Short mmCIF file of C-alpha atoms and ligand atoms in Angstrom, two decimals:
data_model
loop_
_atom_site.label_atom_id
_atom_site.label_comp_id
_atom_site.label_asym_id
_atom_site.label_seq_id
_atom_site.Cartn_x
_atom_site.Cartn_y
_atom_site.Cartn_z
CA UNK A 22 11.21 -64.56 -21.54
CA UNK A 23 9.80 -63.78 -17.38
CA UNK A 24 11.78 -66.04 -14.69
CA UNK A 25 10.57 -67.37 -11.47
CA UNK A 26 12.35 -66.71 -7.70
CA UNK A 27 13.83 -70.14 -8.08
CA UNK A 28 14.96 -69.35 -10.73
CA UNK A 29 17.28 -66.33 -9.40
CA UNK A 30 18.01 -68.82 -6.06
CA UNK A 31 21.91 -68.29 -6.47
CA UNK A 32 24.76 -67.73 -8.20
CA UNK A 33 24.05 -70.48 -10.01
CA UNK A 34 21.09 -70.39 -10.98
CA UNK A 35 21.30 -66.01 -12.88
CA UNK A 36 24.12 -67.97 -14.30
CA UNK A 37 21.54 -70.48 -15.93
CA UNK A 38 19.27 -68.09 -16.72
CA UNK A 39 22.30 -65.82 -18.48
CA UNK A 40 22.37 -68.98 -20.41
CA UNK A 41 19.26 -69.49 -21.93
CA UNK A 42 18.09 -65.87 -22.43
CA UNK A 43 20.96 -65.75 -24.53
CA UNK A 44 20.70 -68.77 -26.73
CA UNK A 45 17.57 -66.89 -27.71
CA UNK A 46 19.15 -62.73 -28.19
CA UNK A 47 18.11 -62.81 -31.77
CA UNK A 48 14.16 -62.91 -31.40
CA UNK A 49 14.68 -59.44 -29.35
CA UNK A 50 13.62 -60.62 -25.69
CA UNK A 51 12.19 -58.48 -23.18
CA UNK A 52 13.58 -60.46 -19.74
CA UNK A 53 10.86 -59.75 -16.78
CA UNK A 54 12.49 -61.54 -13.47
CA UNK A 55 11.03 -62.09 -9.71
CA UNK A 56 12.54 -61.41 -7.21
CA UNK A 57 14.78 -64.08 -5.84
CA UNK A 58 13.34 -67.06 -3.99
CA UNK A 59 12.03 -66.27 -0.54
CA UNK A 60 13.07 -62.63 -0.46
CA UNK A 61 9.43 -61.20 -0.99
CA UNK A 62 8.93 -63.34 1.76
CA UNK A 63 11.44 -61.27 3.85
CA UNK A 64 10.36 -58.36 2.74
CA UNK A 65 7.40 -58.45 3.71
CA UNK A 66 8.43 -59.90 7.13
CA UNK A 67 10.47 -57.81 8.61
CA UNK A 68 10.54 -55.48 10.71
CA UNK A 69 14.13 -53.95 11.84
CA UNK A 70 16.90 -53.43 9.31
CA UNK A 71 18.21 -56.20 11.11
CA UNK A 72 16.19 -59.08 9.72
CA UNK A 73 16.85 -58.68 6.49
CA UNK A 74 20.53 -58.89 7.08
CA UNK A 75 20.82 -61.94 5.21
CA UNK A 76 18.55 -61.67 2.17
CA UNK A 77 21.18 -58.11 1.69
CA UNK A 78 24.37 -60.76 2.02
CA UNK A 79 22.29 -62.80 -0.68
CA UNK A 80 22.57 -60.74 -2.87
CA UNK A 81 25.85 -59.74 -2.48
CA UNK A 82 27.31 -63.12 -2.56
CA UNK A 83 25.97 -63.92 -6.30
CA UNK A 84 26.89 -60.81 -7.69
CA UNK A 85 30.64 -60.66 -6.06
CA UNK A 86 30.24 -65.13 -8.25
CA UNK A 87 29.24 -63.52 -10.71
CA UNK A 88 30.69 -60.14 -12.19
CA UNK A 89 34.17 -58.64 -12.56
CA UNK A 90 35.13 -56.66 -9.12
CA UNK A 91 34.53 -53.27 -10.01
CA UNK A 92 30.88 -54.37 -11.16
CA UNK A 93 29.82 -56.21 -7.84
CA UNK A 94 31.56 -53.43 -5.93
CA UNK A 95 28.71 -50.72 -7.78
CA UNK A 96 25.84 -53.73 -7.22
CA UNK A 97 27.35 -53.52 -3.38
CA UNK A 98 26.97 -49.90 -3.73
CA UNK A 99 23.61 -50.62 -4.32
CA UNK A 100 22.38 -52.51 -2.13
CA UNK A 101 23.97 -50.66 0.69
CA UNK A 102 21.93 -48.38 -0.89
CA UNK A 103 18.74 -49.82 -0.78
CA UNK A 104 18.87 -51.19 2.57
CA UNK A 105 19.26 -47.83 3.54
CA UNK A 106 16.06 -46.53 2.05
CA UNK A 107 14.74 -49.63 3.89
CA UNK A 108 15.29 -49.33 7.50
CA UNK A 109 13.68 -44.97 6.69
CA UNK A 110 10.37 -47.51 5.10
CA UNK A 111 10.11 -50.22 7.77
CA UNK A 112 10.11 -46.31 10.70
CA UNK A 113 7.16 -44.87 8.33
CA UNK A 114 5.80 -48.39 8.77
CA UNK A 115 3.84 -47.65 11.82
CA UNK A 116 1.81 -45.01 10.58
CA UNK A 117 -1.43 -47.34 9.40
CA UNK A 118 -3.25 -44.67 6.63
CA UNK A 119 -0.04 -45.51 4.12
CA UNK A 120 1.02 -48.96 5.57
CA UNK A 121 -0.30 -50.49 2.69
CA UNK A 122 1.51 -47.34 -0.01
CA UNK A 123 4.86 -48.12 2.42
CA UNK A 124 4.42 -51.48 2.04
CA UNK A 125 4.47 -51.91 -1.23
CA UNK A 126 7.76 -49.64 -1.13
CA UNK A 127 9.53 -51.60 0.95
CA UNK A 128 8.63 -55.36 -1.12
CA UNK A 129 9.50 -53.81 -4.32
CA UNK A 130 13.44 -54.00 -4.04
CA UNK A 131 13.15 -57.52 -4.12
CA UNK A 132 12.76 -56.96 -7.82
CA UNK A 133 14.86 -53.63 -8.43
CA UNK A 134 17.96 -55.34 -7.04
CA UNK A 135 16.88 -59.00 -8.82
CA UNK A 136 15.96 -56.88 -11.43
CA UNK A 137 20.09 -54.65 -11.14
CA UNK A 138 21.62 -58.32 -10.86
CA UNK A 139 20.46 -60.09 -13.84
CA UNK A 140 20.96 -56.53 -16.15
CA UNK A 141 24.48 -56.11 -15.21
CA UNK A 142 25.69 -61.12 -15.44
CA UNK A 143 24.01 -60.69 -18.99
CA UNK A 144 26.02 -57.57 -19.51
CA UNK A 145 29.23 -59.48 -18.59
CA UNK A 146 28.52 -62.30 -20.64
CA UNK A 147 28.00 -60.50 -23.36
CA UNK A 148 24.65 -60.33 -24.19
CA UNK A 149 24.07 -56.26 -24.25
CA UNK A 150 20.96 -55.36 -21.59
CA UNK A 151 20.29 -52.95 -19.24
CA UNK A 152 17.49 -53.30 -16.24
CA UNK A 153 14.18 -51.24 -17.24
CA UNK A 154 12.69 -49.98 -14.05
CA UNK A 155 9.16 -52.02 -14.20
CA UNK A 156 7.58 -48.66 -12.37
CA UNK A 157 7.92 -46.44 -16.09
CA UNK A 158 6.03 -49.56 -17.35
CA UNK A 159 3.56 -50.78 -15.54
CA UNK A 160 1.14 -48.03 -15.11
CA UNK A 161 -2.26 -49.00 -12.01
CA UNK A 162 -3.98 -47.10 -10.25
CA UNK A 163 -4.07 -47.11 -6.27
CA UNK A 164 -4.92 -50.23 -4.57
CA UNK A 165 -1.36 -51.15 -2.70
CA UNK A 166 -1.18 -54.49 -2.11
CA UNK A 167 -2.96 -55.67 -4.78
CA UNK A 168 -2.65 -52.91 -8.08
CA UNK A 169 -4.91 -52.61 -11.17
CA UNK A 170 -3.16 -52.41 -14.67
CA UNK A 171 -4.52 -49.07 -16.11
CA UNK A 172 -3.72 -51.00 -19.59
CA UNK A 173 -4.33 -48.10 -22.25
CA UNK A 174 -1.50 -45.82 -19.97
CA UNK A 175 0.58 -49.03 -19.92
CA UNK A 176 0.69 -50.82 -23.09
CA UNK A 177 1.26 -47.10 -24.15
CA UNK A 178 4.86 -46.24 -21.14
CA UNK A 179 6.08 -49.72 -22.38
CA UNK A 180 6.43 -49.18 -25.78
CA UNK A 181 7.70 -46.27 -25.28
CA UNK A 182 10.76 -47.13 -22.46
CA UNK A 183 11.02 -50.48 -24.76
CA UNK A 184 10.88 -50.30 -28.39
CA UNK A 185 14.03 -47.59 -28.47
CA UNK A 186 15.60 -50.63 -26.56
CA UNK A 187 14.37 -53.70 -29.34
CA UNK A 188 15.11 -51.12 -31.74
CA UNK A 189 19.25 -51.03 -30.97
CA UNK A 190 19.23 -54.42 -30.07
CA UNK A 191 19.85 -54.23 -26.06
CA UNK A 192 17.60 -56.39 -23.67
CA UNK A 193 15.59 -55.17 -21.34
CA UNK A 194 15.25 -56.17 -18.51
CA UNK A 195 12.66 -55.87 -15.69
CA UNK A 196 11.29 -56.71 -12.16
CA UNK A 197 7.88 -58.29 -12.12
CA UNK A 198 5.38 -57.83 -9.88
CA UNK A 199 5.39 -54.21 -9.32
CA UNK A 200 4.15 -50.54 -10.87
CA UNK A 201 3.71 -46.70 -9.89
CA UNK A 202 0.70 -44.95 -10.16
CA UNK A 203 -0.04 -41.84 -12.43
CA UNK A 204 1.89 -39.29 -10.15
CA UNK A 205 4.51 -42.10 -9.99
CA UNK A 206 4.42 -44.25 -6.39
CA UNK A 207 5.27 -47.11 -5.68
CA UNK A 208 2.66 -51.04 -5.71
CA UNK A 209 2.87 -53.94 -6.37
CA UNK A 210 -0.09 -56.74 -8.60
CA UNK A 211 -0.24 -58.95 -5.63
CA UNK A 212 1.54 -62.00 -4.47
CA UNK A 213 3.04 -63.92 -8.18
CA UNK A 214 2.48 -60.59 -9.63
CA UNK A 215 5.27 -60.76 -12.17
CA UNK A 216 4.21 -63.34 -14.29
CA UNK A 217 1.00 -60.72 -14.82
CA UNK A 218 3.58 -58.46 -15.53
CA UNK A 219 5.42 -60.46 -17.99
CA UNK A 220 1.89 -60.95 -19.62
CA UNK A 221 0.86 -57.28 -20.03
CA UNK A 222 4.28 -56.58 -21.26
CA UNK A 223 4.39 -59.61 -23.46
CA UNK A 224 -0.13 -57.78 -24.58
CA UNK A 225 2.31 -54.07 -25.45
CA UNK A 226 4.56 -55.13 -26.88
CA UNK A 227 2.82 -58.07 -29.59
CA UNK A 228 5.46 -60.54 -29.10
CA UNK A 229 5.43 -63.56 -30.60
CA UNK A 230 5.91 -66.05 -27.54
CA UNK A 231 5.08 -65.34 -23.41
CA UNK A 232 7.32 -67.77 -21.68
CA UNK A 233 7.17 -68.71 -18.00
CA UNK A 234 9.93 -69.82 -16.89
CA UNK A 235 10.14 -72.05 -13.74
CA UNK A 236 10.93 -75.43 -12.43
CA UNK A 237 8.53 -77.97 -13.56
CA UNK A 238 8.21 -78.44 -17.25
CA UNK A 239 5.37 -77.26 -18.20
CA UNK A 240 1.77 -78.46 -17.31
CA UNK A 241 1.52 -82.09 -16.87
CA UNK A 242 -1.30 -84.91 -17.62
CA UNK A 243 -1.76 -86.18 -14.15
CA UNK A 244 0.24 -84.95 -10.19
CA UNK A 245 3.40 -87.11 -10.90
CA UNK A 246 3.48 -87.72 -7.44
CA UNK A 247 0.17 -89.54 -8.03
CA UNK A 248 1.21 -90.91 -11.45
CA UNK A 249 5.27 -91.07 -12.01
CA UNK A 250 4.55 -91.76 -15.80
CA UNK A 251 2.77 -88.42 -16.11
CA UNK A 252 4.07 -86.45 -19.20
CA UNK A 253 4.52 -83.32 -20.35
CA UNK A 254 1.00 -81.79 -22.52
CA UNK A 255 2.50 -80.40 -25.11
CA UNK A 256 0.22 -78.02 -26.63
CA UNK A 257 -2.80 -76.70 -23.98
CA UNK A 258 -5.45 -73.91 -24.89
CA UNK A 259 -5.83 -70.99 -22.64
CA UNK A 260 -9.11 -73.12 -21.75
CA UNK A 261 -8.01 -76.13 -21.34
CA UNK A 262 -5.09 -74.27 -18.95
CA UNK A 263 -8.02 -72.57 -17.24
CA UNK A 264 -9.48 -75.15 -15.71
CA UNK A 265 -6.69 -76.77 -14.84
CA UNK A 266 -5.16 -73.75 -13.09
CA UNK A 267 -7.84 -74.42 -10.49
CA UNK A 268 -6.18 -77.92 -9.84
CA UNK A 269 -2.81 -76.53 -8.68
CA UNK A 270 -1.49 -75.86 -11.95
CA UNK A 271 -1.24 -72.62 -10.82
CA UNK A 272 2.07 -71.49 -12.75
CA UNK A 273 -0.66 -69.79 -14.85
CA UNK A 274 -3.18 -68.06 -13.16
CA UNK A 275 -6.16 -68.14 -15.41
CA UNK A 276 -6.49 -63.73 -14.77
CA UNK A 277 -2.24 -63.82 -14.82
CA UNK A 278 -2.31 -64.61 -18.54
CA UNK A 279 -5.92 -62.35 -19.64
CA UNK A 280 -3.36 -59.84 -21.64
CA UNK A 281 -1.81 -62.88 -24.09
CA UNK A 282 -5.53 -64.51 -24.28
CA UNK A 283 -6.65 -61.15 -25.46
CA UNK A 284 -3.51 -60.25 -28.37
CA UNK A 285 -4.66 -64.54 -28.81
CA UNK A 286 0.14 -64.51 -27.96
CA UNK A 287 1.06 -68.16 -27.10
CA UNK A 288 2.39 -68.51 -23.17
CA UNK A 289 5.08 -71.12 -23.30
CA UNK A 290 5.80 -72.44 -19.81
CA UNK A 291 9.23 -73.95 -19.78
CA UNK A 292 11.81 -75.39 -17.22
CA UNK A 293 14.88 -73.03 -16.34
CA UNK A 294 16.44 -76.67 -15.51
CA UNK A 295 15.51 -78.75 -18.61
CA UNK A 296 16.10 -75.96 -21.57
CA UNK A 297 16.40 -78.13 -24.27
CA UNK A 298 13.19 -79.07 -23.87
CA UNK A 299 9.92 -77.39 -25.17
CA UNK A 300 7.13 -77.39 -22.47
CA UNK A 301 4.16 -76.56 -22.92
CA UNK A 302 2.35 -74.37 -25.57
CA UNK A 303 -0.76 -72.83 -24.03
CA UNK A 304 -2.61 -70.97 -27.52
CA UNK A 305 -5.58 -70.25 -29.57
CA UNK A 306 -8.55 -73.34 -29.13
CA UNK A 307 -7.65 -73.83 -33.54
CA UNK A 308 -3.92 -75.43 -32.40
CA UNK A 309 -5.37 -77.80 -30.09
CA UNK A 310 -3.92 -80.91 -30.55
CA UNK A 311 -5.75 -83.75 -31.07
CA UNK A 312 -5.85 -85.95 -28.49
CA UNK A 313 -9.07 -86.00 -26.76
CA UNK A 314 -8.55 -86.09 -22.85
CA UNK A 315 -5.91 -83.96 -22.56
CA UNK A 316 -5.16 -83.94 -18.62
CA UNK A 317 -5.96 -85.86 -15.52
CA UNK A 318 -6.58 -82.89 -12.37
CA UNK A 319 -7.68 -83.84 -8.91
CA UNK A 320 -7.90 -81.75 -5.73
CA UNK A 321 -8.16 -83.46 -2.18
CA UNK A 322 -8.89 -82.42 1.59
CA UNK A 323 -12.54 -81.31 -0.07
CA UNK A 324 -15.72 -81.19 1.35
CA UNK A 325 -19.55 -81.00 0.28
CA UNK A 326 -22.79 -79.88 0.74
CA UNK A 327 -25.79 -81.06 -0.08
CA UNK A 328 -28.67 -79.13 0.34
CA UNK A 329 -32.54 -80.38 -0.57
CA UNK A 330 -35.80 -78.64 -0.15
CA UNK A 331 -38.69 -79.86 -1.86
CA UNK A 332 -39.01 -75.05 -1.05
CA UNK A 333 -36.93 -75.41 -4.22
CA UNK A 334 -39.89 -76.65 -6.18
CA UNK A 335 -41.35 -73.75 -8.73
CA UNK A 336 -39.58 -71.12 -6.55
CA UNK A 337 -37.38 -68.56 -7.62
CA UNK A 338 -34.70 -67.09 -6.07
CA UNK A 339 -33.75 -69.89 -3.77
CA UNK A 340 -30.32 -70.28 -5.51
CA UNK A 341 -29.41 -65.93 -4.52
CA UNK A 342 -30.54 -67.27 -1.16
CA UNK A 343 -28.46 -69.80 -1.11
CA UNK A 344 -25.19 -68.76 -2.62
CA UNK A 345 -25.86 -65.45 -0.46
CA UNK A 346 -25.13 -67.72 3.02
CA UNK A 347 -21.05 -68.66 1.26
CA UNK A 348 -20.67 -65.02 0.00
CA UNK A 349 -22.08 -63.64 3.92
CA UNK A 350 -19.20 -66.18 5.14
CA UNK A 351 -17.05 -65.51 2.34
CA UNK A 352 -16.52 -69.22 1.19
CA UNK A 353 -15.56 -70.04 -2.91
CA UNK A 354 -17.87 -72.76 -4.39
CA UNK A 355 -16.36 -74.56 -6.86
CA UNK A 356 -18.47 -77.67 -8.04
CA UNK A 357 -22.07 -76.79 -7.91
CA UNK A 358 -24.52 -79.50 -9.38
CA UNK A 359 -28.51 -79.21 -8.71
CA UNK A 360 -31.34 -81.19 -9.65
CA UNK A 361 -35.31 -80.20 -9.49
CA UNK A 362 -35.43 -80.39 -5.72
CA UNK A 363 -31.48 -80.65 -4.38
CA UNK A 364 -27.65 -78.70 -4.85
CA UNK A 365 -24.92 -80.16 -4.05
CA UNK A 366 -21.22 -78.15 -4.30
CA UNK A 367 -18.05 -77.94 -3.33
CA UNK A 368 -15.67 -76.02 -0.76
CA UNK A 369 -11.81 -75.79 -0.90
CA UNK A 370 -12.46 -73.72 2.40
CA UNK A 371 -14.71 -75.40 5.03
CA UNK A 372 -13.21 -73.34 7.55
CA UNK A 373 -16.77 -71.20 7.68
CA UNK A 374 -18.26 -74.32 7.66
CA UNK A 375 -20.60 -74.48 11.27
CA UNK A 376 -21.67 -71.33 10.50
CA UNK A 377 -22.84 -72.15 7.21
CA UNK A 378 -24.65 -74.81 7.56
CA UNK A 379 -26.72 -73.48 10.66
CA UNK A 380 -27.90 -70.42 7.74
CA UNK A 381 -28.31 -73.13 5.22
CA UNK A 382 -31.01 -75.44 7.31
CA UNK A 383 -32.77 -72.08 6.97
CA UNK A 384 -33.24 -73.38 3.69
CA UNK A 385 -33.31 -76.94 3.77
CA UNK A 386 -32.33 -80.18 4.95
CA UNK A 387 -28.24 -80.39 5.03
CA UNK A 388 -25.38 -83.06 4.21
CA UNK A 389 -21.95 -82.26 4.37
CA UNK A 390 -19.38 -84.77 3.23
CA UNK A 391 -16.00 -83.89 4.29
CA UNK A 392 -12.20 -85.45 3.20
CA UNK A 393 -13.91 -85.96 -0.57
CA UNK A 394 -11.49 -85.49 -3.76
CA UNK A 395 -12.52 -83.89 -6.98
CA UNK A 396 -11.07 -85.70 -10.11
CA UNK A 397 -11.11 -83.41 -12.80
CA UNK A 398 -10.47 -84.53 -16.46
CA UNK A 399 -10.10 -81.96 -19.26
CA UNK A 400 -9.74 -82.11 -22.77
CA UNK A 401 -11.25 -79.67 -25.60
CA UNK A 402 -11.70 -82.90 -27.86
CA UNK A 403 -14.92 -83.57 -24.77
CA UNK A 404 -17.42 -81.46 -26.35
CA UNK A 405 -17.94 -83.42 -29.46
CA UNK A 406 -16.62 -86.92 -27.99
CA UNK A 407 -19.41 -88.90 -27.66
CA UNK A 408 -18.80 -91.83 -24.78
CA UNK A 409 -15.66 -90.02 -22.77
CA UNK A 410 -18.38 -90.51 -19.28
CA UNK A 411 -19.34 -93.69 -20.50
CA UNK A 412 -15.45 -94.63 -20.31
CA UNK A 413 -14.78 -93.21 -17.35
CA UNK A 414 -16.87 -95.03 -15.50
CA UNK A 415 -16.37 -98.21 -16.73
CA UNK A 416 -13.26 -97.99 -15.76
CA UNK A 417 -13.83 -96.64 -12.19
CA UNK A 418 -16.92 -98.59 -11.82
CA UNK A 419 -15.76 -100.05 -8.20
CA UNK A 420 -15.50 -97.00 -6.40
CA UNK A 421 -18.99 -94.03 -5.57
CA UNK A 422 -18.53 -90.84 -7.64
CA UNK A 423 -20.61 -88.38 -6.66
CA UNK A 424 -21.90 -84.61 -7.33
CA UNK A 425 -21.05 -85.52 -11.12
CA UNK A 426 -20.98 -82.22 -13.71
CA UNK A 427 -19.86 -81.11 -17.00
CA UNK A 428 -18.78 -77.93 -17.08
CA UNK A 429 -20.40 -75.17 -19.16
CA UNK A 430 -16.91 -74.68 -21.60
CA UNK A 431 -17.80 -78.57 -21.95
CA UNK A 432 -14.52 -79.25 -22.68
CA UNK A 433 -14.34 -80.34 -18.40
CA UNK A 434 -15.62 -83.65 -17.16
CA UNK A 435 -15.48 -83.09 -13.03
CA UNK A 436 -16.61 -85.65 -10.10
CA UNK A 437 -15.69 -86.23 -6.84
CA UNK A 438 -14.84 -89.25 -4.62
CA UNK A 439 -13.20 -90.52 -1.40
CA UNK A 440 -10.78 -89.04 -0.53
CA UNK A 441 -9.24 -92.53 0.05
CA UNK A 442 -9.23 -93.58 -3.17
CA UNK A 443 -8.57 -91.02 -5.51
CA UNK A 444 -4.84 -91.60 -6.15
CA UNK A 445 -6.39 -94.98 -7.12
CA UNK A 446 -8.56 -93.43 -8.78
CA UNK A 447 -5.85 -90.78 -10.74
CA UNK A 448 -3.94 -94.08 -11.76
CA UNK A 449 -6.81 -96.17 -13.71
CA UNK A 450 -7.71 -93.22 -15.58
CA UNK A 451 -4.40 -91.90 -16.61
CA UNK A 452 -3.38 -95.17 -17.43
CA UNK A 453 -6.83 -96.13 -19.38
CA UNK A 454 -6.84 -92.65 -21.58
CA UNK A 455 -2.56 -92.08 -21.70
CA UNK A 456 -1.20 -96.13 -21.69
CA UNK A 457 -2.44 -96.85 -25.61
N1 LIG B 176 7.89 -61.53 -5.86
C1 LIG B 176 6.78 -61.43 -5.94
C2 LIG B 176 5.81 -62.83 -5.20
O1 LIG B 176 7.30 -63.82 -4.43
C3 LIG B 176 6.04 -61.63 -7.60
C4 LIG B 176 6.84 -63.25 -7.87
O2 LIG B 176 7.73 -63.54 -7.25
O3 LIG B 176 4.77 -63.46 -9.39
O4 LIG B 176 5.23 -62.97 -4.95
MG1 MG B 177 7.01 -66.39 -8.31
#
């Protein structure tokens, strides 16, 4: 059970998490928790210990509200020790060669403190729990600030550390996001890394389910700001979830759940504010629901680029030359379509566009269109269902579409429209595919 920063934002949120964990205590849960919301940002921004005063007070206030006097004082002591250590680290921070390592040691306190507090709260609410230092479980390389776990070591350490607790009915509580090198130096897995911790620990222990508790009810059939009647999707395949991740269903990054996918462990996205709802279950393909279209996702603020060149005809090396330009300017390309003499593609980030266009013009004629949006119809069932494209286009026949592509996985159907008409397109498609 992984709880994000908003799920432990304050005393009331901790209380709620304790209730959710207590309700599942018979299933031998392991709890992974993020830092209290905003704490990682504050720790990263801190240059002086004084600037963290508010952060420490928030922890203390939560502890005083949640714990008995003696336990609260113990925790405050813990916070004071953390503050002292952070003060020393902040002084060391300017040393350039070790800067990232020091940064990780500082930022790790967010998760150490939240997990210590949560373990105490669980104990006081009658759920036997113990904080486990995640650095004893997640073993990584020394790529500070974005360390990669060494899976074999991590699996064996996690099993060794956590199984004894599970066997005796104690709930282990770990901070997400943090790890340590083989020699014990603190590392972190990159921003938002707690989900990754949860997936790794779940895989190491062959969990029956990995639950990601957040503040939304799973993944929705469309963006609710555009389609108010959007519903929670009950089941998604791992690949469907991966397609949707690009469109801001950022609850689950594909890389994050890789360890779960490799072990075929289902991942459930649950809402801490509505724990009785079942959320969305992301699992192996065989469990997908019969509905052909699962979601209509979209993304605005996209730029499309078209490169046309007769030189492409029958030539080799052209695509490589073209994509090298984007690589050189560190710009991510999303949707790509090609014909014999032209390539069209979409970009989220057009910051380096002027330089890119200049270099592309050596290869052919370049046309840029800003203010575009990508719409993506996703569903495992698209694979074998004829007529979906026809249905999509007839639904929005008065809206111009470009960059039409069916993903290689054939579970998505993607195209670009003018930004000004994307909401309308999404609403009409949602109506067509979901209202009857
Ligand atoms: N606390 C970390 C962050 O804010 C990790 C996480 O929340 O998943 O990035
Ligand atoms: Mg987070």
